[in-house]
mmCIF file of C-alpha atoms in Angstrom:
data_model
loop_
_atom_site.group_PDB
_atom_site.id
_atom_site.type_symbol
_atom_site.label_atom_id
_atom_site.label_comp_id
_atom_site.label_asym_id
_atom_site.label_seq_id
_atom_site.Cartn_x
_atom_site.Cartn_y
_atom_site.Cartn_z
ATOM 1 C CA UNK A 1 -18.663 -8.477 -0.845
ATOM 2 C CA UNK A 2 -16.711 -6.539 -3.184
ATOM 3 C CA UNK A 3 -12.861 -6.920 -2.793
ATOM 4 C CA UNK A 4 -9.387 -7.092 -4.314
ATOM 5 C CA UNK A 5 -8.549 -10.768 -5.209
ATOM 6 C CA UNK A 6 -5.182 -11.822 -5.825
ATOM 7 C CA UNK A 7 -4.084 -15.427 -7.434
ATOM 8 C CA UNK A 8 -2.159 -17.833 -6.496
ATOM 9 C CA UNK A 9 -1.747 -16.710 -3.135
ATOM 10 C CA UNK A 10 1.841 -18.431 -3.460
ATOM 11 C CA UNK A 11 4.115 -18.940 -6.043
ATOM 12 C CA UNK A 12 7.469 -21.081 -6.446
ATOM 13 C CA UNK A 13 9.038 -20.000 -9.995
ATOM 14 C CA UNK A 14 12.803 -21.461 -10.916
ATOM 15 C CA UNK A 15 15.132 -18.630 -11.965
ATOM 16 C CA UNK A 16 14.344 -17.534 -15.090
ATOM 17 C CA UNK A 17 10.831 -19.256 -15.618
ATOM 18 C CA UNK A 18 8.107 -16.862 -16.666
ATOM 19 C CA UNK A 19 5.871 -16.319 -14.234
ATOM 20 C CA UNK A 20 2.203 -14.551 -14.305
ATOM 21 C CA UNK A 21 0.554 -12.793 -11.255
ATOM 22 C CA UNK A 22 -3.264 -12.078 -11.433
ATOM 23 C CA UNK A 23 -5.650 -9.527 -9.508
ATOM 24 C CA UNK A 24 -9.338 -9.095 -9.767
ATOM 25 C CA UNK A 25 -11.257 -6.483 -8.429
ATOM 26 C CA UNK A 26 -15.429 -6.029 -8.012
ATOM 27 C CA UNK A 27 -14.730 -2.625 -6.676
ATOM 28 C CA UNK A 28 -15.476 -1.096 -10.088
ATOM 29 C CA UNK A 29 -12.445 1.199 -9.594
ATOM 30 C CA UNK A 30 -10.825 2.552 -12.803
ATOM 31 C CA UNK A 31 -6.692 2.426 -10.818
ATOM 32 C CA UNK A 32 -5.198 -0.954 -10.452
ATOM 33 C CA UNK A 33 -1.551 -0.643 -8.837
ATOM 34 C CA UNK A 34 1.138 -3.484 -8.461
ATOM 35 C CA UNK A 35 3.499 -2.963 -5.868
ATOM 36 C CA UNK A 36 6.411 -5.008 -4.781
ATOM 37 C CA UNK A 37 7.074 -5.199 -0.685
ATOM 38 C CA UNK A 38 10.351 -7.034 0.678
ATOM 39 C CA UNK A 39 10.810 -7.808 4.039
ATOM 40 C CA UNK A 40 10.553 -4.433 6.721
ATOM 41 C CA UNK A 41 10.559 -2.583 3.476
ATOM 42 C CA UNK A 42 7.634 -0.383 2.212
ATOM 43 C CA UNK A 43 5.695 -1.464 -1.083
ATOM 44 C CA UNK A 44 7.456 -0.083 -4.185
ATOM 45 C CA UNK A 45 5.185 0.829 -6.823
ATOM 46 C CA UNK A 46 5.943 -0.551 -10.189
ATOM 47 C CA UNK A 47 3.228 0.785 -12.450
ATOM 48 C CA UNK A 48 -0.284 1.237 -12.343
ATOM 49 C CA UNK A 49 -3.244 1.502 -14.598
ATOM 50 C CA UNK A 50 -5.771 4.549 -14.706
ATOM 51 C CA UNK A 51 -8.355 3.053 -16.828
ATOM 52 C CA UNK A 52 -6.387 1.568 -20.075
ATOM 53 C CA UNK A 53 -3.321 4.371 -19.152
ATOM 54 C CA UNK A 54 -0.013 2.415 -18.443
ATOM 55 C CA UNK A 55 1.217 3.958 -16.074
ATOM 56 C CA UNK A 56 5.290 2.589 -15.612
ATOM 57 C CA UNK A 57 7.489 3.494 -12.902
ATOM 58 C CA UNK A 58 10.718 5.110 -13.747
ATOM 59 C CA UNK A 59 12.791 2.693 -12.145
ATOM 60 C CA UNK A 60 10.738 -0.959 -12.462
ATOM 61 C CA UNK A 61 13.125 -3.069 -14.626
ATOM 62 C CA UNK A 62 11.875 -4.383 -18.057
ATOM 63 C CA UNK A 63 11.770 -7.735 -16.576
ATOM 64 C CA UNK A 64 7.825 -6.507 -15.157
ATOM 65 C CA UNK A 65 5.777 -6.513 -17.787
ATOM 66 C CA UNK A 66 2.016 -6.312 -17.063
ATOM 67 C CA UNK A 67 -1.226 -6.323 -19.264
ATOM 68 C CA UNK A 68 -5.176 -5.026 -17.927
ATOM 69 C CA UNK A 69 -7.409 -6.942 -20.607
ATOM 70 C CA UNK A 70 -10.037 -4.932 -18.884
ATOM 71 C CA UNK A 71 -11.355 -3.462 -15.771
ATOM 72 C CA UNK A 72 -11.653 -5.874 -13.376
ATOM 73 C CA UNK A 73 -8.764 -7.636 -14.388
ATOM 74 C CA UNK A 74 -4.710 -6.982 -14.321
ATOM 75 C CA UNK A 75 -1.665 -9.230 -14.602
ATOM 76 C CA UNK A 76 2.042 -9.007 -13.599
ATOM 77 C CA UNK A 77 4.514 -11.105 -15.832
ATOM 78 C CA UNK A 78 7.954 -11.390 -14.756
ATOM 79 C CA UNK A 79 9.676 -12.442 -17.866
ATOM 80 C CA UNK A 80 13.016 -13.704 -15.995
ATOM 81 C CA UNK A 81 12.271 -14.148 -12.273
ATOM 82 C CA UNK A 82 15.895 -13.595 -10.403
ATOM 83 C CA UNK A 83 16.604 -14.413 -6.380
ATOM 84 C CA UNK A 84 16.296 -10.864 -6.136
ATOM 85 C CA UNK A 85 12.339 -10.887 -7.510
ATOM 86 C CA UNK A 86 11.321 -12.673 -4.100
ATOM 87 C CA UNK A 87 8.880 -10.726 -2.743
ATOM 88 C CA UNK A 88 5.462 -9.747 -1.838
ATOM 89 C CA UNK A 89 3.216 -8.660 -4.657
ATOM 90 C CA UNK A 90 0.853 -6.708 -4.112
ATOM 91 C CA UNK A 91 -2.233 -5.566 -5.996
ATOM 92 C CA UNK A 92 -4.265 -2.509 -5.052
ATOM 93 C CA UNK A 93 -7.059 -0.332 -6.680
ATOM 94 C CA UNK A 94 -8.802 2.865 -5.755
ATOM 95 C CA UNK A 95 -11.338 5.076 -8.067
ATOM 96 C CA UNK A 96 -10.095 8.305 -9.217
ATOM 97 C CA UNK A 97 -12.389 11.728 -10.327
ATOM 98 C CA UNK A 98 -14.921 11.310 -7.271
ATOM 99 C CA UNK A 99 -13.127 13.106 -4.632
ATOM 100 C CA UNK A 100 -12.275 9.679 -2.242
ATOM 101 C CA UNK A 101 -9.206 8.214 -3.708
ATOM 102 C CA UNK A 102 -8.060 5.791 -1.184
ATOM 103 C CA UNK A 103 -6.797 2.080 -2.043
ATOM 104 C CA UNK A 104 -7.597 -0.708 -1.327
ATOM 105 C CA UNK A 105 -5.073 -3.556 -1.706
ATOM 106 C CA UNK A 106 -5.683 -7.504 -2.275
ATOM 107 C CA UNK A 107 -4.048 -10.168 0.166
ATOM 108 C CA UNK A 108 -0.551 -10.705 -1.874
ATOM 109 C CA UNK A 109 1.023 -13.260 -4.051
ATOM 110 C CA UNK A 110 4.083 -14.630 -2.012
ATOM 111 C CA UNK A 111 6.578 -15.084 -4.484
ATOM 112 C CA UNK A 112 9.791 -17.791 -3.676
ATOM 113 C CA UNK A 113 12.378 -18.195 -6.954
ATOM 114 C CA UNK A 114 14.753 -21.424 -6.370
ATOM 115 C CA UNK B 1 15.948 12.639 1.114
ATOM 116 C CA UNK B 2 13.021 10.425 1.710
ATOM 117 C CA UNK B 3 9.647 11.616 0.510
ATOM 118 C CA UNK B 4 7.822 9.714 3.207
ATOM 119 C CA UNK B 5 9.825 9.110 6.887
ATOM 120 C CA UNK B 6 8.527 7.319 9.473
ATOM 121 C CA UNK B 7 10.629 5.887 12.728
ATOM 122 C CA UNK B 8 10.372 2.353 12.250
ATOM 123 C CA UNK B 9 10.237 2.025 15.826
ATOM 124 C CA UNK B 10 9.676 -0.113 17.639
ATOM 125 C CA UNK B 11 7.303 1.729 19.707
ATOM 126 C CA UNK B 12 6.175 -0.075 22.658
ATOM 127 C CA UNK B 13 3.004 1.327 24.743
ATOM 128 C CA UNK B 14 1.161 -0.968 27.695
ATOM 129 C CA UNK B 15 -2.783 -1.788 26.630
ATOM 130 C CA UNK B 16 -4.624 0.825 27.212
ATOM 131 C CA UNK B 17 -2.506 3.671 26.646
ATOM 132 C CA UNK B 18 -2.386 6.381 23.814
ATOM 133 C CA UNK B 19 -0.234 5.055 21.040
ATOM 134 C CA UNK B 20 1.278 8.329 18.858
ATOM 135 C CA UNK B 21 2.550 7.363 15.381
ATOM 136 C CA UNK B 22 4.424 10.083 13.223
ATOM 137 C CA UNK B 23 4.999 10.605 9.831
ATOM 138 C CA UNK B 24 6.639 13.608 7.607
ATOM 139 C CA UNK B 25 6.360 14.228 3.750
ATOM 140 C CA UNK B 26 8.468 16.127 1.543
ATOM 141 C CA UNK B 27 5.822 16.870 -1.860
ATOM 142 C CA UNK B 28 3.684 20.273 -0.723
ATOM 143 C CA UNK B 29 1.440 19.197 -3.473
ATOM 144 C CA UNK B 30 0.636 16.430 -2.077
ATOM 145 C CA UNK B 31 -3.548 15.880 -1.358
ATOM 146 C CA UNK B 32 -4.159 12.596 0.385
ATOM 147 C CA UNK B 33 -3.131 11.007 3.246
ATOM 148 C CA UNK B 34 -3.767 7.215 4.234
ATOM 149 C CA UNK B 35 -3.104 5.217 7.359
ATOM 150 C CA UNK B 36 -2.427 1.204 6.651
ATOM 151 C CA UNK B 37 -2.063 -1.266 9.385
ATOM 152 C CA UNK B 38 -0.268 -4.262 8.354
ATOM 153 C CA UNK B 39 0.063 -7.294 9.987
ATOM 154 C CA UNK B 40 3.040 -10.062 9.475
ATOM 155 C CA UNK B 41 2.958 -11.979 6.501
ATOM 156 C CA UNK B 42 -0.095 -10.133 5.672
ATOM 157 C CA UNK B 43 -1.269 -7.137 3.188
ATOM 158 C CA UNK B 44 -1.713 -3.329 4.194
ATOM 159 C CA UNK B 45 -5.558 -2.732 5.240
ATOM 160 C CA UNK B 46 -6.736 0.600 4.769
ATOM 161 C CA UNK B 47 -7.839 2.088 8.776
ATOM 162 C CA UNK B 48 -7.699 5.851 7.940
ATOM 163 C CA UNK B 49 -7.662 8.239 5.076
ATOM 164 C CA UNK B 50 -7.820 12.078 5.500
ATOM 165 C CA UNK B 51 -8.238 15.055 2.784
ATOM 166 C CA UNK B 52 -8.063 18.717 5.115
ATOM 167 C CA UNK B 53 -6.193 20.130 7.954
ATOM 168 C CA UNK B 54 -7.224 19.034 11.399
ATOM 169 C CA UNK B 55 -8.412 15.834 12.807
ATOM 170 C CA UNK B 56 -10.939 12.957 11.588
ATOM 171 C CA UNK B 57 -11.614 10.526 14.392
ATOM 172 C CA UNK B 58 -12.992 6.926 13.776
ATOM 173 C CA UNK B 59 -13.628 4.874 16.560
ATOM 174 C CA UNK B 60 -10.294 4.365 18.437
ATOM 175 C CA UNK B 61 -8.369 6.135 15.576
ATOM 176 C CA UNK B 62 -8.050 9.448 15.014
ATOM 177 C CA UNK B 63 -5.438 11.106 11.724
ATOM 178 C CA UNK B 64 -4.308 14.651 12.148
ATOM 179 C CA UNK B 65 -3.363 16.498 9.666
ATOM 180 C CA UNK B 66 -0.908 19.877 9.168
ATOM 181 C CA UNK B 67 0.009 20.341 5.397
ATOM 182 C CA UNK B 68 1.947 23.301 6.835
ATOM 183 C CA UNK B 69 4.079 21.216 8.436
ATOM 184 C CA UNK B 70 4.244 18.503 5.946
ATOM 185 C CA UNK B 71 3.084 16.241 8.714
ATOM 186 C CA UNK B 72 0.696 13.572 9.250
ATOM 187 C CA UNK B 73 -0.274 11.607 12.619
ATOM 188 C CA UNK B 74 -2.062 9.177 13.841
ATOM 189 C CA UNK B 75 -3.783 8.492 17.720
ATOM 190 C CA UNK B 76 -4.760 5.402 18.810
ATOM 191 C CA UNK B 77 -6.764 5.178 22.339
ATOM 192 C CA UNK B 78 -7.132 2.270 25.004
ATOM 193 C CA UNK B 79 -4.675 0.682 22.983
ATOM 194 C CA UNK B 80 -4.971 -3.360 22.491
ATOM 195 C CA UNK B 81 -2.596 -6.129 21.902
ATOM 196 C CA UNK B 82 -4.055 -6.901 18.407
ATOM 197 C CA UNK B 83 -3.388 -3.671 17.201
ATOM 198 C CA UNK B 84 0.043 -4.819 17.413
ATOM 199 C CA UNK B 85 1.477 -4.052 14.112
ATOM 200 C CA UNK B 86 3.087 -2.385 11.247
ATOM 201 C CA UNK B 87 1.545 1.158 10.565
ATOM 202 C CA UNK B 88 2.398 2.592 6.874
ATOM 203 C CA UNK B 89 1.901 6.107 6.541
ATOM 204 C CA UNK B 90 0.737 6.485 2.856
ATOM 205 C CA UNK B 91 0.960 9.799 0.662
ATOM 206 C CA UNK B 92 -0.639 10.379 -2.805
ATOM 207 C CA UNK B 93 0.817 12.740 -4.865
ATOM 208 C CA UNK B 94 0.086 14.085 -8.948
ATOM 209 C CA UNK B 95 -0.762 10.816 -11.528
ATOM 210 C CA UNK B 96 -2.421 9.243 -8.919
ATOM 211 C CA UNK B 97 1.621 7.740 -7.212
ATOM 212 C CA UNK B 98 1.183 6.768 -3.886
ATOM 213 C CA UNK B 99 4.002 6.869 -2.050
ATOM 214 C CA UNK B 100 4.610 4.938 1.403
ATOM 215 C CA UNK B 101 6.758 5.246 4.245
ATOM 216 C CA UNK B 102 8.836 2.152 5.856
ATOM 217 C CA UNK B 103 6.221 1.790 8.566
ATOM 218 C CA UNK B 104 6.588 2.038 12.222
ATOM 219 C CA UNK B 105 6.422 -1.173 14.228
ATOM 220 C CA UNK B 106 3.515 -0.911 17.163
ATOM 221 C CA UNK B 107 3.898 -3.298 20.249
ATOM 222 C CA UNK B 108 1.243 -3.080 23.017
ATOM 223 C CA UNK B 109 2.184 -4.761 26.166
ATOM 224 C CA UNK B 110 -0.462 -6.511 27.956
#
C-alpha cells in the first residue's frame, strides 16, 4: 500500500545532541511537509519541499535544518534539541499541479529531550 | 487574529445524533479545505477534503462549504463512540501553506 512512513517512531535525544528525523513516502507526491504538533496545539509548519524547492517557514528557528536527497525521501535535523523541541513531528506529503492537493501525513516521530 | 478558528470544544453529542463542527478562515484566497480526525497520541488522518461551494457527502460525513462566508463545516450522522476525537479544520492557501486550526474535541456519549 502506498503510505507516508516516518522513522523512529520515538526518539529520546539529550539536550543539545543532534538528532535526525526521517520520512518516506511511495505516494509519488512532489510536497513533503514537516510539521511540529505540541500537546492540544495544532501542527506548525516548519518548511516544506515542492519538488527540490525549500520551502522555510518564516518563523522555524535555525536550529531545524532539513535535507530531501530525493523524492521519496526527507529528513529533519535538529542541530541543538532544547526541552522546548519536545514534540510531535510530523511528516506529510500531497501532489501539487493535478487539481487534488490534499495531504496525507505519516504516523509521527515522538520526540522526548532529557 | 487567527487565520484558522475553531472552538476547541469540547462538544459532547449522545451516539447517534448529528455532530456539527465549525470552522472560520481569514485568507479569501484561500482554495482548499480539509477535514482531519485525530486521535490521542496519534497523527491527523485525512476524512474530507472539499474544492467548491456547497456540500460533498461521504458516507457519514458530509463538508460544507461558503467561501462567502469564509466558513467551512463539517456533519457527522448516527454519530459513534469511535469517532470520538480531535477534528482539525485544515486550510491551504498560495505556496502550497497549509494552515490548521486548534481542533475541536468530539465526545459521543454512548
Amino acid at each position: 500500500d502506498a503510505m507516508v512512513i516516518q522513522n523512529p517512531r520515538y526518539q529520546v535525544t539529550q539536550f543539545g545532541k543532534p538528532v535526525t528525523l526521517s520520512c518516506s513516502q511511495t505516494l509519488n507526491h512532489n510536497v513533503m511537509y514537516w510539521y511540529q504538533q505540541k500537546s492540544s496545539q495544532a501542527p506548525k509548519l516548519l518548511f516544506h519541499y515542492y519538488d527540490k524547492d525549500f520551502n522555510n517557514e518564516a518563523d522555524t528557528p535555525d536550529n531545524f535544518q532539513s535535507r530531501r536527497p530525493n523524492t521519496s525521501f526527507c529528513f529533519l535535523d535538529i542541530r541543538s534539541p532544547g526541552l522546548g523541541d519536545a514534540a510531535m513531528y510530523l511528516c506529510a506529503t500531497s501532489r501539487e499541479g493535478t487539481g487534488t492537493d490534499e495531504q496525507y501525513f505519516g504516523p509521527g516521530t515522538r520526540l522526548t529531550v532529557t | 487574529q487567527k487565520e484558522v478558528e475553531q472552538n476547541s470544544g469540547p462538544l459532547s453529542v449522545p451516539e447517534g445524533a448529528i455532530a456539527s463542527l465549525n470552522c472560520t478562515y481569514s485568507d479569501r484566497g484561500s482554495q482548499s479545505f480539509f477535514w482531519y480526525r485525530q486521535y490521542s497520541g496519534k497523527s491527523p488522518e485525512l476524512i474530507m477534503f472539499i474544492y467548491s461551494n456547497g456540500d460533498k457527502e461521504d458516507g457519514r460525513f458530509t463538508a460544507q462549504l461558503n467561501k462567502a462566508s469564509q466558513y467551512v463545516s463539517l456533519l457527522i450522522r448516527d454519530s459513534q463512540p469511535s469517532d470520538s476525537a480531535t477534528y482539525l479544520c485544515a486550510v491551504k492557501g498560495g505556496y502550497q501553506k497549509v494552515t490548521f486550526g486548534t481542533g475541536t474535541k468530539l465526545q459521543v456519549i454512548p
